[in-house]
PDB file of C-alpha atoms in Angstrom:
ATOM      1  CA  MET A 273      16.119 108.345 132.114  1.00  0.00           C
ATOM      2  CA  ARG A 274      17.767 107.255 128.764  1.00  0.00           C
ATOM      3  CA  ILE A 275      21.657 108.522 128.383  1.00  0.00           C
ATOM      4  CA  LEU A 276      23.218 108.326 124.774  1.00  0.00           C
ATOM      5  CA  VAL A 277      27.369 108.572 126.529  1.00  0.00           C
ATOM      6  CA  THR A 278      29.349 109.494 123.310  1.00  0.00           C
ATOM      7  CA  GLY A 279      33.160 108.441 123.370  1.00  0.00           C
ATOM      8  CA  SER A 280      32.546 105.214 125.666  1.00  0.00           C
ATOM      9  CA  LYS A 281      36.227 104.480 125.174  1.00  0.00           C
ATOM     10  CA  GLY A 282      38.177 107.424 126.110  1.00  0.00           C
ATOM     11  CA  GLN A 283      39.024 107.976 129.409  1.00  0.00           C
ATOM     12  CA  LEU A 284      36.116 109.495 130.428  1.00  0.00           C
ATOM     13  CA  GLY A 285      34.113 107.513 129.197  1.00  0.00           C
ATOM     14  CA  ASN A 286      35.597 104.139 130.141  1.00  0.00           C
ATOM     15  CA  GLU A 287      34.767 105.735 134.260  1.00  0.00           C
ATOM     16  CA  LEU A 288      31.434 106.866 133.454  1.00  0.00           C
ATOM     17  CA  GLN A 289      31.290 103.336 132.053  1.00  0.00           C
ATOM     18  CA  ILE A 290      32.283 101.729 135.681  1.00  0.00           C
ATOM     19  CA  GLN A 291      30.204 104.601 137.535  1.00  0.00           C
ATOM     20  CA  ALA A 292      26.979 103.432 135.577  1.00  0.00           C
ATOM     21  CA  ARG A 293      27.159 100.258 137.065  1.00  0.00           C
ATOM     22  CA  SER A 294      25.300 101.363 140.514  1.00  0.00           C
ATOM     23  CA  SER A 295      23.094 103.770 138.732  1.00  0.00           C
ATOM     24  CA  VAL A 296      18.979 103.149 138.314  1.00  0.00           C
ATOM     25  CA  TYR A 297      19.405 105.269 135.087  1.00  0.00           C
ATOM     26  CA  THR A 298      19.886 103.832 131.121  1.00  0.00           C
ATOM     27  CA  PHE A 299      23.055 104.108 129.528  1.00  0.00           C
ATOM     28  CA  LEU A 300      23.813 103.367 126.377  1.00  0.00           C
ATOM     29  CA  PHE A 301      27.200 103.620 125.421  1.00  0.00           C
ATOM     30  CA  HIS A 302      28.928 103.702 122.123  1.00  0.00           C
ATOM     31  CA  ASP A 303      31.891 104.968 119.973  1.00  0.00           C
ATOM     32  CA  VAL A 304      32.753 106.061 116.776  1.00  0.00           C
ATOM     33  CA  ASP A 305      32.367 101.830 115.854  1.00  0.00           C
ATOM     34  CA  THR A 306      28.769 101.585 116.809  1.00  0.00           C
ATOM     35  CA  LEU A 307      27.592 105.079 116.100  1.00  0.00           C
ATOM     36  CA  ASP A 308      28.890 107.630 114.678  1.00  0.00           C
ATOM     37  CA  ILE A 309      28.041 111.436 115.431  1.00  0.00           C
ATOM     38  CA  THR A 310      29.894 112.629 112.792  1.00  0.00           C
ATOM     39  CA  ASN A 311      26.521 111.620 110.732  1.00  0.00           C
ATOM     40  CA  GLU A 312      23.414 113.518 111.882  1.00  0.00           C
ATOM     41  CA  ALA A 313      20.845 111.668 110.199  1.00  0.00           C
ATOM     42  CA  ASP A 314      22.552 107.865 111.863  1.00  0.00           C
ATOM     43  CA  LEU A 315      22.319 110.379 115.718  1.00  0.00           C
ATOM     44  CA  ASP A 316      18.628 111.205 114.720  1.00  0.00           C
ATOM     45  CA  VAL A 317      17.403 107.983 113.647  1.00  0.00           C
ATOM     46  CA  PHE A 318      19.349 106.266 116.788  1.00  0.00           C
ATOM     47  CA  CYS A 319      18.242 109.007 119.503  1.00  0.00           C
ATOM     48  CA  LYS A 320      14.620 109.122 118.029  1.00  0.00           C
ATOM     49  CA  THR A 321      14.812 105.062 118.424  1.00  0.00           C
ATOM     50  CA  GLU A 322      16.551 104.863 121.465  1.00  0.00           C
ATOM     51  CA  LYS A 323      14.260 108.033 123.613  1.00  0.00           C
ATOM     52  CA  VAL A 324      16.887 109.325 124.786  1.00  0.00           C
ATOM     53  CA  ASP A 325      16.431 112.207 127.645  1.00  0.00           C
ATOM     54  CA  LEU A 326      20.276 113.013 127.794  1.00  0.00           C
ATOM     55  CA  ILE A 327      23.775 113.339 126.122  1.00  0.00           C
ATOM     56  CA  VAL A 328      26.883 112.957 128.281  1.00  0.00           C
ATOM     57  CA  ASN A 329      29.037 114.198 125.194  1.00  0.00           C
ATOM     58  CA  CYS A 330      32.749 112.417 125.732  1.00  0.00           C
ATOM     59  CA  ALA A 331      34.034 112.144 122.462  1.00  0.00           C
ATOM     60  CA  ALA A 332      36.508 114.116 120.772  1.00  0.00           C
ATOM     61  CA  TYR A 333      39.590 115.103 118.797  1.00  0.00           C
ATOM     62  CA  THR A 334      42.330 115.442 121.687  1.00  0.00           C
ATOM     63  CA  ALA A 335      45.587 114.587 119.527  1.00  0.00           C
ATOM     64  CA  VAL A 336      47.128 118.047 119.987  1.00  0.00           C
ATOM     65  CA  ASP A 337      49.984 118.210 118.187  1.00  0.00           C
ATOM     66  CA  LYS A 338      48.362 116.171 114.531  1.00  0.00           C
ATOM     67  CA  ALA A 339      45.872 118.084 115.116  1.00  0.00           C
ATOM     68  CA  GLU A 340      47.999 121.662 113.692  1.00  0.00           C
ATOM     69  CA  GLN A 341      48.149 119.222 110.619  1.00  0.00           C
ATOM     70  CA  ASP A 342      45.323 117.201 110.561  1.00  0.00           C
ATOM     71  CA  PHE A 343      42.512 120.711 110.692  1.00  0.00           C
ATOM     72  CA  ASP A 344      39.082 118.684 109.143  1.00  0.00           C
ATOM     73  CA  LEU A 345      39.122 115.788 111.162  1.00  0.00           C
ATOM     74  CA  ALA A 346      39.527 118.004 114.453  1.00  0.00           C
ATOM     75  CA  ASN A 347      36.995 120.047 113.382  1.00  0.00           C
ATOM     76  CA  LEU A 348      34.530 116.722 112.253  1.00  0.00           C
ATOM     77  CA  ILE A 349      34.387 115.294 115.516  1.00  0.00           C
ATOM     78  CA  ASN A 350      34.664 118.534 117.919  1.00  0.00           C
ATOM     79  CA  PHE A 351      32.422 120.837 115.819  1.00  0.00           C
ATOM     80  CA  ALA A 352      30.307 119.742 113.005  1.00  0.00           C
ATOM     81  CA  ALA A 353      29.393 116.516 115.634  1.00  0.00           C
ATOM     82  CA  VAL A 354      28.964 119.140 117.730  1.00  0.00           C
ATOM     83  CA  GLN A 355      26.759 121.017 115.677  1.00  0.00           C
ATOM     84  CA  ASN A 356      25.147 117.437 115.490  1.00  0.00           C
ATOM     85  CA  ILE A 357      24.408 116.770 118.645  1.00  0.00           C
ATOM     86  CA  ARG A 358      22.922 120.439 119.231  1.00  0.00           C
ATOM     87  CA  LYS A 359      20.404 120.329 116.076  1.00  0.00           C
ATOM     88  CA  ILE A 360      19.245 116.980 116.914  1.00  0.00           C
ATOM     89  CA  ALA A 361      19.154 118.073 121.020  1.00  0.00           C
ATOM     90  CA  GLU A 362      17.021 120.754 120.122  1.00  0.00           C
ATOM     91  CA  LYS A 363      14.748 118.376 117.642  1.00  0.00           C
ATOM     92  CA  TYR A 364      14.028 116.262 120.258  1.00  0.00           C
ATOM     93  CA  SER A 365      14.169 118.070 123.461  1.00  0.00           C
ATOM     94  CA  ILE A 366      17.206 116.771 124.731  1.00  0.00           C
ATOM     95  CA  LYS A 367      19.494 117.481 127.610  1.00  0.00           C
ATOM     96  CA  ILE A 368      23.400 117.761 127.274  1.00  0.00           C
ATOM     97  CA  ILE A 369      26.233 117.618 129.307  1.00  0.00           C
ATOM     98  CA  HIS A 370      29.160 118.812 126.966  1.00  0.00           C
ATOM     99  CA  ILE A 371      32.860 118.009 127.911  1.00  0.00           C
ATOM    100  CA  SER A 372      35.419 121.084 126.887  1.00  0.00           C
ATOM    101  CA  THR A 373      38.599 122.042 127.530  1.00  0.00           C
ATOM    102  CA  ASP A 374      41.267 124.607 129.071  1.00  0.00           C
ATOM    103  CA  TYR A 375      43.059 124.927 125.405  1.00  0.00           C
ATOM    104  CA  VAL A 376      39.947 127.661 124.901  1.00  0.00           C
ATOM    105  CA  PHE A 377      42.348 129.829 126.657  1.00  0.00           C
ATOM    106  CA  ASP A 378      45.581 131.200 125.638  1.00  0.00           C
ATOM    107  CA  GLY A 379      47.352 130.978 129.148  1.00  0.00           C
ATOM    108  CA  LYS A 380      48.300 134.182 129.342  1.00  0.00           C
ATOM    109  CA  SER A 381      46.214 134.874 133.186  1.00  0.00           C
ATOM    110  CA  CYS A 382      47.889 134.949 136.770  1.00  0.00           C
ATOM    111  CA  THR A 383      44.672 133.503 138.586  1.00  0.00           C
ATOM    112  CA  PRO A 384      42.463 131.095 137.705  1.00  0.00           C
ATOM    113  CA  TYR A 385      40.395 131.189 134.868  1.00  0.00           C
ATOM    114  CA  VAL A 386      36.686 131.323 136.121  1.00  0.00           C
ATOM    115  CA  GLU A 387      33.865 130.139 132.900  1.00  0.00           C
ATOM    116  CA  SER A 388      32.827 134.608 132.304  1.00  0.00           C
ATOM    117  CA  ASP A 389      36.642 134.879 131.302  1.00  0.00           C
ATOM    118  CA  HIS A 390      37.587 135.676 127.463  1.00  0.00           C
ATOM    119  CA  THR A 391      38.427 132.952 125.719  1.00  0.00           C
ATOM    120  CA  ASN A 392      40.912 133.325 123.074  1.00  0.00           C
ATOM    121  CA  PRO A 393      42.585 129.547 122.013  1.00  0.00           C
ATOM    122  CA  GLN A 394      45.821 129.467 120.433  1.00  0.00           C
ATOM    123  CA  SER A 395      45.706 126.163 118.842  1.00  0.00           C
ATOM    124  CA  VAL A 396      43.200 124.235 116.263  1.00  0.00           C
ATOM    125  CA  TYR A 397      42.426 122.110 118.680  1.00  0.00           C
ATOM    126  CA  GLY A 398      41.259 124.696 121.035  1.00  0.00           C
ATOM    127  CA  ASN A 399      39.630 126.133 118.224  1.00  0.00           C
ATOM    128  CA  SER A 400      38.214 123.454 117.577  1.00  0.00           C
ATOM    129  CA  LYS A 401      36.977 122.754 121.104  1.00  0.00           C
ATOM    130  CA  LEU A 402      35.689 126.641 121.071  1.00  0.00           C
ATOM    131  CA  LYS A 403      33.222 125.976 118.331  1.00  0.00           C
ATOM    132  CA  GLY A 404      31.647 123.734 119.361  1.00  0.00           C
ATOM    133  CA  GLU A 405      31.233 124.768 122.927  1.00  0.00           C
ATOM    134  CA  LYS A 406      29.240 128.031 121.293  1.00  0.00           C
ATOM    135  CA  GLU A 407      27.181 125.611 119.069  1.00  0.00           C
ATOM    136  CA  ILE A 408      26.159 123.920 122.730  1.00  0.00           C
ATOM    137  CA  LEU A 409      25.274 127.714 124.358  1.00  0.00           C
ATOM    138  CA  CYS A 410      22.717 127.303 121.698  1.00  0.00           C
ATOM    139  CA  LEU A 411      20.843 125.451 123.236  1.00  0.00           C
ATOM    140  CA  SER A 412      18.559 126.768 126.492  1.00  0.00           C
ATOM    141  CA  ASN A 413      19.234 123.012 128.881  1.00  0.00           C
ATOM    142  CA  SER A 414      23.211 122.558 128.042  1.00  0.00           C
ATOM    143  CA  ILE A 415      26.290 122.387 129.859  1.00  0.00           C
ATOM    144  CA  ILE A 416      30.047 123.204 129.068  1.00  0.00           C
ATOM    145  CA  ILE A 417      31.740 121.132 131.690  1.00  0.00           C
ATOM    146  CA  ARG A 418      35.831 122.480 130.563  1.00  0.00           C
ATOM    147  CA  THR A 419      38.663 120.314 132.036  1.00  0.00           C
ATOM    148  CA  SER A 420      42.540 119.735 132.223  1.00  0.00           C
ATOM    149  CA  TRP A 421      44.630 117.158 132.566  1.00  0.00           C
ATOM    150  CA  LEU A 422      43.015 114.093 132.233  1.00  0.00           C
ATOM    151  CA  TYR A 423      44.433 110.870 133.078  1.00  0.00           C
ATOM    152  CA  SER A 424      42.896 107.892 134.316  1.00  0.00           C
ATOM    153  CA  SER A 425      43.878 103.355 134.823  1.00  0.00           C
ATOM    154  CA  PHE A 426      42.088 103.453 130.597  1.00  0.00           C
ATOM    155  CA  GLY A 427      44.146 104.521 127.454  1.00  0.00           C
ATOM    156  CA  ASN A 428      47.865 106.131 126.987  1.00  0.00           C
ATOM    157  CA  ASN A 429      48.362 109.859 129.659  1.00  0.00           C
ATOM    158  CA  PHE A 430      51.143 111.760 130.710  1.00  0.00           C
ATOM    159  CA  ILE A 431      51.340 109.295 134.276  1.00  0.00           C
ATOM    160  CA  LYS A 432      51.733 106.112 131.879  1.00  0.00           C
ATOM    161  CA  THR A 433      54.112 107.914 129.366  1.00  0.00           C
ATOM    162  CA  ILE A 434      56.081 108.847 132.095  1.00  0.00           C
ATOM    163  CA  LEU A 435      56.262 105.452 134.003  1.00  0.00           C
ATOM    164  CA  LYS A 436      57.380 103.978 130.727  1.00  0.00           C
ATOM    165  CA  TYR A 437      60.643 106.156 129.789  1.00  0.00           C
ATOM    166  CA  ALA A 438      60.907 106.388 133.946  1.00  0.00           C
ATOM    167  CA  ARG A 439      61.504 103.034 133.681  1.00  0.00           C
ATOM    168  CA  GLU A 440      63.371 102.617 129.900  1.00  0.00           C
ATOM    169  CA  ARG A 441      65.534 106.189 130.665  1.00  0.00           C
ATOM    170  CA  GLY A 442      66.088 106.781 134.602  1.00  0.00           C
ATOM    171  CA  GLN A 443      66.589 110.202 133.481  1.00  0.00           C
ATOM    172  CA  LEU A 444      64.228 112.613 131.887  1.00  0.00           C
ATOM    173  CA  ARG A 445      63.197 116.206 131.100  1.00  0.00           C
ATOM    174  CA  VAL A 446      60.096 118.137 131.967  1.00  0.00           C
ATOM    175  CA  VAL A 447      58.573 121.286 131.127  1.00  0.00           C
ATOM    176  CA  PHE A 448      58.291 123.215 134.379  1.00  0.00           C
ATOM    177  CA  ASP A 449      56.726 126.565 133.444  1.00  0.00           C
ATOM    178  CA  GLN A 450      53.220 125.665 132.280  1.00  0.00           C
ATOM    179  CA  ILE A 451      51.066 125.985 134.827  1.00  0.00           C
ATOM    180  CA  GLY A 452      47.874 123.550 135.384  1.00  0.00           C
ATOM    181  CA  THR A 453      45.774 120.638 137.525  1.00  0.00           C
ATOM    182  CA  PRO A 454      46.007 116.759 136.927  1.00  0.00           C
ATOM    183  CA  THR A 455      42.662 116.048 136.388  1.00  0.00           C
ATOM    184  CA  TYR A 456      41.578 111.943 137.339  1.00  0.00           C
ATOM    185  CA  ALA A 457      39.002 111.500 135.359  1.00  0.00           C
ATOM    186  CA  ARG A 458      37.400 109.040 137.193  1.00  0.00           C
ATOM    187  CA  ASP A 459      36.874 111.920 139.995  1.00  0.00           C
ATOM    188  CA  LEU A 460      34.901 113.607 137.025  1.00  0.00           C
ATOM    189  CA  ALA A 461      33.026 110.917 135.934  1.00  0.00           C
ATOM    190  CA  ILE A 462      32.221 111.678 139.316  1.00  0.00           C
ATOM    191  CA  ALA A 463      30.889 115.214 139.411  1.00  0.00           C
ATOM    192  CA  ILE A 464      29.276 114.297 136.114  1.00  0.00           C
ATOM    193  CA  MET A 465      26.413 111.641 137.653  1.00  0.00           C
ATOM    194  CA  SER A 466      26.215 113.438 140.624  1.00  0.00           C
ATOM    195  CA  ILE A 467      25.133 115.802 138.390  1.00  0.00           C
ATOM    196  CA  ILE A 468      22.319 113.880 136.767  1.00  0.00           C
ATOM    197  CA  GLU A 469      21.337 112.572 139.540  1.00  0.00           C
ATOM    198  CA  LYS A 470      20.306 115.832 141.219  1.00  0.00           C
ATOM    199  CA  THR A 471      18.432 117.057 138.124  1.00  0.00           C
ATOM    200  CA  SER A 472      17.008 113.942 137.410  1.00  0.00           C
ATOM    201  CA  ASN A 473      13.672 114.677 138.943  1.00  0.00           C
ATOM    202  CA  ASN A 474      13.389 117.767 139.620  1.00  0.00           C
ATOM    203  CA  VAL A 475      14.190 119.732 135.623  1.00  0.00           C
ATOM    204  CA  GLN A 476      14.528 123.619 137.640  1.00  0.00           C
ATOM    205  CA  ASN A 477      17.912 122.219 139.185  1.00  0.00           C
ATOM    206  CA  PHE A 478      19.593 121.784 135.676  1.00  0.00           C
ATOM    207  CA  ILE A 479      21.453 125.168 135.569  1.00  0.00           C
ATOM    208  CA  PRO A 480      22.539 125.602 131.887  1.00  0.00           C
ATOM    209  CA  GLY A 481      25.852 126.697 131.170  1.00  0.00           C
ATOM    210  CA  ILE A 482      29.821 127.134 131.391  1.00  0.00           C
ATOM    211  CA  TYR A 483      31.053 125.160 134.251  1.00  0.00           C
ATOM    212  CA  HIS A 484      34.759 124.135 135.761  1.00  0.00           C
ATOM    213  CA  PHE A 485      36.333 120.987 136.877  1.00  0.00           C
ATOM    214  CA  THR A 486      39.600 119.720 137.742  1.00  0.00           C
ATOM    215  CA  ASN A 487      41.132 118.303 140.854  1.00  0.00           C
ATOM    216  CA  GLU A 488      42.201 120.762 143.393  1.00  0.00           C
ATOM    217  CA  GLY A 489      45.451 122.004 143.770  1.00  0.00           C
ATOM    218  CA  VAL A 490      47.499 123.198 140.751  1.00  0.00           C
ATOM    219  CA  CYS A 491      51.158 121.862 139.841  1.00  0.00           C
ATOM    220  CA  SER A 492      53.452 122.187 136.380  1.00  0.00           C
ATOM    221  CA  TRP A 493      54.342 118.838 134.417  1.00  0.00           C
ATOM    222  CA  TYR A 494      58.105 118.816 136.055  1.00  0.00           C
ATOM    223  CA  ASP A 495      55.795 118.380 139.636  1.00  0.00           C
ATOM    224  CA  PHE A 496      53.143 115.895 138.464  1.00  0.00           C
ATOM    225  CA  ALA A 497      55.918 114.153 136.894  1.00  0.00           C
ATOM    226  CA  ILE A 498      58.037 113.877 140.175  1.00  0.00           C
ATOM    227  CA  GLU A 499      55.334 113.222 142.488  1.00  0.00           C
ATOM    228  CA  ILE A 500      54.352 109.837 139.672  1.00  0.00           C
ATOM    229  CA  CYS A 501      58.310 108.632 139.627  1.00  0.00           C
ATOM    230  CA  LYS A 502      57.810 109.422 144.139  1.00  0.00           C
ATOM    231  CA  ILE A 503      54.499 107.129 144.019  1.00  0.00           C
ATOM    232  CA  SER A 504      55.787 104.900 142.163  1.00  0.00           C
ATOM    233  CA  GLY A 505      58.704 104.686 144.043  1.00  0.00           C
ATOM    234  CA  ILE A 506      61.143 104.497 139.817  1.00  0.00           C
ATOM    235  CA  VAL A 507      64.426 105.899 140.671  1.00  0.00           C
ATOM    236  CA  CYS A 508      64.597 108.405 138.140  1.00  0.00           C
ATOM    237  CA  LYS A 509      66.786 111.598 137.105  1.00  0.00           C
ATOM    238  CA  ILE A 510      63.835 114.229 136.246  1.00  0.00           C
ATOM    239  CA  SER A 511      65.271 117.488 134.950  1.00  0.00           C
ATOM    240  CA  PRO A 512      63.223 120.721 134.464  1.00  0.00           C
ATOM    241  CA  VAL A 513      63.006 122.638 131.587  1.00  0.00           C
ATOM    242  CA  GLU A 514      61.673 125.526 129.924  1.00  0.00           C
ATOM    243  CA  THR A 515      58.777 124.691 126.760  1.00  0.00           C
ATOM    244  CA  VAL A 516      61.232 126.463 124.549  1.00  0.00           C
ATOM    245  CA  GLU A 517      63.900 123.811 125.188  1.00  0.00           C
ATOM    246  CA  TYR A 518      61.092 121.552 124.593  1.00  0.00           C
ATOM    247  CA  PRO A 519      59.483 122.633 121.232  1.00  0.00           C
ATOM    248  CA  LEU A 520      56.524 120.725 120.054  1.00  0.00           C
ATOM    249  CA  PRO A 521      53.369 121.776 117.072  1.00  0.00           C
ATOM    250  CA  ALA A 522      50.640 123.308 118.972  1.00  0.00           C
ATOM    251  CA  TYR A 523      51.036 125.661 121.858  1.00  0.00           C
ATOM    252  CA  ARG A 524      50.138 124.698 124.720  1.00  0.00           C
ATOM    253  CA  PRO A 525      48.815 126.824 127.712  1.00  0.00           C
ATOM    254  CA  SER A 526      51.604 128.039 129.867  1.00  0.00           C
ATOM    255  CA  TYR A 527      48.754 128.554 132.974  1.00  0.00           C
ATOM    256  CA  SER A 528      45.474 127.096 132.557  1.00  0.00           C
ATOM    257  CA  VAL A 529      44.128 126.605 136.577  1.00  0.00           C
ATOM    258  CA  LEU A 530      40.526 127.125 136.599  1.00  0.00           C
ATOM    259  CA  ASN A 531      38.750 127.713 139.176  1.00  0.00           C
ATOM    260  CA  LYS A 532      35.729 125.381 139.949  1.00  0.00           C
ATOM    261  CA  ALA A 533      33.856 127.674 143.042  1.00  0.00           C
ATOM    262  CA  LYS A 534      30.938 127.983 140.273  1.00  0.00           C
ATOM    263  CA  ILE A 535      30.030 123.798 139.787  1.00  0.00           C
ATOM    264  CA  LYS A 536      30.923 123.129 143.678  1.00  0.00           C
ATOM    265  CA  LYS A 537      28.434 126.335 144.437  1.00  0.00           C
ATOM    266  CA  ILE A 538      25.600 124.848 142.228  1.00  0.00           C
ATOM    267  CA  TYR A 539      26.050 121.484 142.151  1.00  0.00           C
ATOM    268  CA  GLY A 540      27.292 120.879 145.220  1.00  0.00           C
ATOM    269  CA  ILE A 541      30.574 119.117 144.010  1.00  0.00           C
ATOM    270  CA  GLU A 542      33.171 118.043 146.250  1.00  0.00           C
ATOM    271  CA  ILE A 543      36.610 117.771 144.406  1.00  0.00           C
ATOM    272  CA  PRO A 544      39.618 115.666 145.762  1.00  0.00           C
ATOM    273  CA  TYR A 545      42.860 117.188 145.695  1.00  0.00           C
ATOM    274  CA  TRP A 546      45.382 116.125 143.419  1.00  0.00           C
ATOM    275  CA  LYS A 547      48.092 114.240 145.200  1.00  0.00           C
ATOM    276  CA  ASP A 548      45.317 112.064 146.575  1.00  0.00           C
ATOM    277  CA  SER A 549      43.652 111.295 143.389  1.00  0.00           C
ATOM    278  CA  LEU A 550      46.916 110.310 141.451  1.00  0.00           C
ATOM    279  CA  ILE A 551      47.595 108.087 144.552  1.00  0.00           C
ATOM    280  CA  ASP A 552      44.232 106.182 144.180  1.00  0.00           C
ATOM    281  CA  CYS A 553      44.653 106.192 139.914  1.00  0.00           C
ATOM    282  CA  MET A 554      48.153 104.865 140.590  1.00  0.00           C
ATOM    283  CA  LYS A 555      47.457 102.053 143.199  1.00  0.00           C
ATOM    284  CA  LEU A 556      44.779 101.109 140.600  1.00  0.00           C
ATOM    285  CA  MET A 557      47.441 100.769 137.953  1.00  0.00           C
ATOM    286  CA  GLY A 558      49.205  98.767 140.733  1.00  0.00           C
ATOM    287  CA  GLU A 559      52.276 101.108 140.665  1.00  0.00           C
ATOM    288  CA  LEU A 560      51.757 102.190 144.333  1.00  0.00           C
ATOM    289  CA  ARG A 561      54.843 101.966 145.864  1.00  0.00           C
ATOM    290  CA  ASN A 562      55.359  99.164 148.685  1.00  0.00           C
TER     291      ASN A 562
END
C-alpha cells in the first residue's frame, strides 16, 4: 500500500512520520513546499505517478482567529484543496482519511456530540472545515475523523504557550467556561495507523463515514493549564476567567466534547485518558517535574 500524507510538517503529520518508521507500508510525506494540494493538476500527476492507494489529509488552515479576516486562504486550504483531493481520489479510486474538527458544532450541547449531530459552525474556520467534510462525504471510500484541542511536542500549541507565559509572568488568566478534551496528536496518529493496518488487507473492514477521536475525559482550558503547570512544577498563579473577559475574533464552542463510542466499537481503538497522555508528551518535551 502506498499512502500519501499531506500536511506532513504539522503536529499530526510529524507524529505520523514517527509511527511510519515501523510500518510495512510505503508512506509519502508531503507539505505545501513539495506538493501543493491547492493545485489540482499537480495533485493529479503526483497520485497517478506514485500510484497512491490512500490519502491521509492532515493539511489544514488552523489559525482560527486569523481566518476571520483571511477568509480566502482558509477556504482555499480547508475547502478548495479538499475538493481537489476528492476529485483525484474519485478518479483513481483512492481511499481517504480526512481530519476535521469540533468547530463544525456550535458548542451549545450539554452532552458529548455524536457523529450524526446537527452541525452549525460559528466561525470562518469552522465553516471552511464543514465545507471540506461535505466534499469528502461525496466519496464512498472515505473516512472523516473529527478531533479537538490538538497538541504534541511539535509546533506551536496550548502547552507550549502556557509553559512560556507561566515562566515569564508567574500569573495567568485562562478561560474556564469552554469545555472539551485535549488530544495528544501521537494518540491520534496511532489510531490512524491502527485503522490503516486493520483495513489494508480487507476492503470490507474499511467502514466509511464520520468518526470522533479525542483523548478520554473532559476539562476546561483552565483545568488544562493548571495540570500543565502542576506536571512541569512551574509555580504560577492561574486565575479562571469567563470567555467574555477574554474576547477573540473567532467564536469558540463553549462545549465541544466528542463522543468516541463509534470509533472504539468499529475499529477497536483504545483511547488513553487525557492526563496520562499529557504526562507522556511533557516527559518527551523534557518538562516533567523531577
